[in-house]
Amino acid sequence: VKDPATGDVLVENVPDMGEEETEVAIAAANNAFESWCWGTSARERSRFLRRWFEAVLNSTEELAQLMSLECGKPLAEARAEVVYGASFLEWFAEEGPRAVGGIDTGASDRRLITTKRAVGVASCITPWNFPLAMITRKCGAAIAVGCTVVVKPSEETPLTALALARLAQDVGLPPGVLNIITASRQ
């Protein structure tokens, strides 16, 4: 991983994962799905997302510095992205418990019943230019409803994704719920 402003190498060896490692990550997410989706309540998942939100905000300066180095974003913009990205976690923490479905009786001759539920493993591919906010936006929604996630961040900004995953792990996300695949363009 290189600093785009200077060309300096930030990290020599980020794993270049391939098909085998991706299959392992998908299997881990699939194995964690049943217990995450059906073994935790929407409120429990909400509390986790709230802790992750707080951890991201408490790490604003470190995450902003990392993003600035990794993708060349001015530090003020990187700080703003941390706050913006954290807001997705907060929003999904608050809205997740309310994702219950409903009954639409708009037509007099029928009723439409909707059910909202997790469908399984979600895959998220994220861009280099919003390396934190796009992960929290996609993963926050999936995790809130009970899905597990495999994230493939841009090959130019894997460090931000790994830092977010570490924060999620630090606040108690069970193994297999959030998986990061780092890989080159090949």
Short mmCIF file of C-alpha atoms in Angstrom, two decimals:
data_model
loop_
_atom_site.label_atom_id
_atom_site.label_comp_id
_atom_site.label_asym_id
_atom_site.label_seq_id
_atom_site.Cartn_x
_atom_site.Cartn_y
_atom_site.Cartn_z
CA VAL A 1 0.00 0.00 0.00
CA LYS A 2 1.47 3.33 -1.08
CA ASP A 3 0.85 6.91 -0.05
CA PRO A 4 -0.51 8.42 -3.29
CA ALA A 5 0.88 11.86 -2.41
CA THR A 6 4.49 10.76 -2.03
CA GLY A 7 4.68 7.25 -3.45
CA ASP A 8 6.14 6.06 -0.13
CA VAL A 9 5.32 2.49 0.81
CA LEU A 10 3.07 2.44 3.89
CA VAL A 11 2.83 -1.33 4.24
CA GLU A 12 4.88 -3.88 2.32
CA ASN A 13 2.77 -6.98 2.73
CA VAL A 14 -1.00 -6.82 2.74
CA PRO A 15 -2.33 -10.30 2.02
CA ASP A 16 -3.18 -10.83 -1.65
CA MET A 17 -6.05 -13.22 -1.09
CA GLY A 18 -7.37 -15.37 -3.87
CA GLU A 19 -10.15 -17.82 -4.54
CA GLU A 20 -9.22 -20.20 -1.73
CA GLU A 21 -9.11 -17.49 0.95
CA THR A 22 -12.35 -16.01 -0.38
CA GLU A 23 -14.06 -19.40 -0.07
CA VAL A 24 -12.79 -19.64 3.53
CA ALA A 25 -14.22 -16.17 4.31
CA ILE A 26 -17.56 -17.07 2.74
CA ALA A 27 -17.65 -20.33 4.71
CA ALA A 28 -16.86 -18.46 7.95
CA ALA A 29 -19.67 -15.98 7.23
CA ASN A 30 -22.05 -18.80 6.34
CA ASN A 31 -21.16 -20.70 9.53
CA ALA A 32 -21.74 -17.58 11.65
CA PHE A 33 -25.02 -16.69 9.94
CA GLU A 34 -27.43 -18.95 11.83
CA SER A 35 -26.23 -17.92 15.29
CA TRP A 36 -25.93 -14.23 14.34
CA CYS A 37 -29.29 -14.04 12.60
CA TRP A 38 -31.43 -16.29 14.76
CA GLY A 39 -29.36 -16.42 17.95
CA THR A 40 -29.22 -12.66 18.52
CA SER A 41 -32.15 -10.30 18.74
CA ALA A 42 -32.45 -7.12 16.73
CA ARG A 43 -31.82 -5.23 19.99
CA GLU A 44 -28.59 -7.15 20.63
CA ARG A 45 -27.38 -6.40 17.09
CA SER A 46 -28.40 -2.77 17.66
CA ARG A 47 -26.30 -2.60 20.82
CA PHE A 48 -23.32 -4.02 18.96
CA LEU A 49 -23.68 -1.43 16.17
CA ARG A 50 -23.92 1.30 18.80
CA ARG A 51 -20.65 0.12 20.40
CA TRP A 52 -18.99 -0.02 16.97
CA PHE A 53 -20.25 3.51 16.22
CA GLU A 54 -18.74 4.78 19.48
CA ALA A 55 -15.44 2.98 18.83
CA VAL A 56 -15.20 4.53 15.36
CA LEU A 57 -15.87 8.02 16.74
CA ASN A 58 -13.36 7.47 19.55
CA SER A 59 -10.79 6.54 16.89
CA THR A 60 -11.51 9.49 14.61
CA GLU A 61 -7.99 10.88 14.58
CA GLU A 62 -6.28 7.52 13.99
CA LEU A 63 -8.72 6.51 11.24
CA ALA A 64 -8.48 9.93 9.59
CA GLN A 65 -4.68 9.80 9.59
CA LEU A 66 -4.77 6.32 8.09
CA MET A 67 -7.24 7.34 5.38
CA SER A 68 -5.27 10.45 4.57
CA LEU A 69 -2.10 8.42 4.09
CA GLU A 70 -3.80 5.58 2.27
CA CYS A 71 -5.96 7.41 -0.27
CA GLY A 72 -4.55 10.94 -0.27
CA LYS A 73 -7.62 12.56 1.24
CA PRO A 74 -6.97 15.88 3.01
CA LEU A 75 -7.02 15.32 6.76
CA ALA A 76 -10.08 17.53 7.30
CA GLU A 77 -12.03 15.51 4.70
CA ALA A 78 -10.85 12.26 6.24
CA ARG A 79 -12.06 13.39 9.68
CA ALA A 80 -15.41 14.32 8.14
CA GLU A 81 -15.64 10.90 6.49
CA VAL A 82 -15.08 9.17 9.83
CA VAL A 83 -18.00 11.09 11.34
CA TYR A 84 -20.12 10.54 8.23
CA GLY A 85 -19.26 6.83 8.14
CA ALA A 86 -19.96 6.40 11.84
CA SER A 87 -23.37 7.98 11.34
CA PHE A 88 -24.43 4.99 9.23
CA LEU A 89 -23.65 2.67 12.13
CA GLU A 90 -25.66 4.88 14.46
CA TRP A 91 -28.60 5.05 12.05
CA PHE A 92 -28.72 1.29 11.49
CA ALA A 93 -28.36 0.71 15.24
CA GLU A 94 -31.46 2.82 15.74
CA GLU A 95 -33.47 1.56 12.76
CA GLY A 96 -32.53 -2.13 12.80
CA PRO A 97 -34.97 -3.13 15.54
CA ARG A 98 -37.80 -1.51 13.57
CA ALA A 99 -37.28 -3.58 10.39
CA VAL A 100 -40.27 -5.83 10.92
CA GLY A 101 -42.44 -5.66 7.80
CA GLY A 102 -46.11 -4.80 7.65
CA ILE A 103 -49.50 -5.14 6.02
CA ASP A 104 -50.58 -2.86 3.18
CA THR A 105 -54.35 -2.54 2.82
CA GLY A 106 -54.26 0.18 0.18
CA ALA A 107 -56.47 -1.80 -2.19
CA SER A 108 -59.90 -2.86 -0.95
CA ASP A 109 -59.77 -6.27 -2.61
CA ARG A 110 -56.41 -7.50 -1.30
CA ARG A 111 -53.80 -7.34 1.44
CA LEU A 112 -50.05 -7.28 0.83
CA ILE A 113 -47.93 -8.69 3.63
CA THR A 114 -44.23 -7.91 3.72
CA THR A 115 -41.68 -9.64 5.87
CA LYS A 116 -38.20 -8.26 6.39
CA ARG A 117 -35.53 -10.77 7.34
CA ALA A 118 -31.91 -11.62 6.80
CA VAL A 119 -31.18 -13.60 3.67
CA GLY A 120 -27.65 -14.88 4.35
CA VAL A 121 -24.14 -13.75 3.57
CA ALA A 122 -23.85 -10.28 2.04
CA SER A 123 -20.90 -9.41 -0.16
CA CYS A 124 -19.72 -5.81 -0.24
CA ILE A 125 -17.21 -4.37 -2.68
CA THR A 126 -16.12 -0.87 -1.72
CA PRO A 127 -14.30 1.94 -3.56
CA TRP A 128 -11.02 3.64 -2.76
CA ASN A 129 -12.42 7.17 -2.47
CA PHE A 130 -14.73 6.52 0.51
CA PRO A 131 -12.98 3.59 2.17
CA LEU A 132 -14.66 3.97 5.56
CA ALA A 133 -18.13 5.33 4.81
CA MET A 134 -18.99 2.79 2.13
CA ILE A 135 -18.06 -0.10 4.42
CA THR A 136 -20.14 1.21 7.31
CA ARG A 137 -23.04 2.02 5.00
CA LYS A 138 -23.15 -1.46 3.48
CA CYS A 139 -22.12 -3.52 6.50
CA GLY A 140 -24.22 -1.57 8.99
CA ALA A 141 -27.41 -2.41 7.09
CA ALA A 142 -26.53 -6.07 6.66
CA ILE A 143 -25.39 -6.61 10.24
CA ALA A 144 -28.44 -4.80 11.66
CA VAL A 145 -30.86 -7.23 10.03
CA GLY A 146 -28.82 -10.31 10.87
CA CYS A 147 -26.76 -10.93 7.76
CA THR A 148 -23.09 -11.79 7.91
CA VAL A 149 -20.70 -9.99 5.58
CA VAL A 150 -17.68 -10.52 3.34
CA VAL A 151 -16.06 -7.22 2.33
CA LYS A 152 -13.62 -6.73 -0.54
CA PRO A 153 -12.17 -3.23 -0.10
CA SER A 154 -10.31 -1.47 -2.86
CA GLU A 155 -6.79 -2.78 -3.27
CA GLU A 156 -5.64 0.81 -2.77
CA THR A 157 -7.29 1.22 0.65
CA PRO A 158 -7.27 -2.09 2.53
CA LEU A 159 -5.86 -0.64 5.76
CA THR A 160 -8.99 1.36 6.58
CA ALA A 161 -11.12 -1.77 6.13
CA LEU A 162 -8.82 -3.77 8.37
CA ALA A 163 -8.89 -1.02 11.01
CA LEU A 164 -12.71 -1.01 10.96
CA ALA A 165 -12.77 -4.78 11.31
CA ARG A 166 -10.40 -4.57 14.28
CA LEU A 167 -12.69 -2.05 15.98
CA ALA A 168 -15.69 -4.31 15.36
CA GLN A 169 -13.80 -7.21 16.85
CA ASP A 170 -12.71 -5.10 19.83
CA VAL A 171 -16.33 -4.25 20.71
CA GLY A 172 -17.47 -7.86 20.57
CA LEU A 173 -18.54 -8.79 17.06
CA PRO A 174 -18.51 -12.60 16.93
CA PRO A 175 -16.02 -14.30 14.59
CA GLY A 176 -17.31 -14.82 11.06
CA VAL A 177 -19.87 -12.01 11.09
CA LEU A 178 -17.52 -9.51 9.36
CA ASN A 179 -14.83 -10.85 7.02
CA ILE A 180 -12.35 -8.80 5.01
CA ILE A 181 -10.76 -10.04 1.78
CA THR A 182 -7.72 -8.02 0.70
CA ALA A 183 -6.61 -8.62 -2.86
CA SER A 184 -4.81 -7.02 -5.76
CA ARG A 185 -6.44 -6.21 -9.09
CA GLN A 186 -5.29 -9.52 -10.57
#
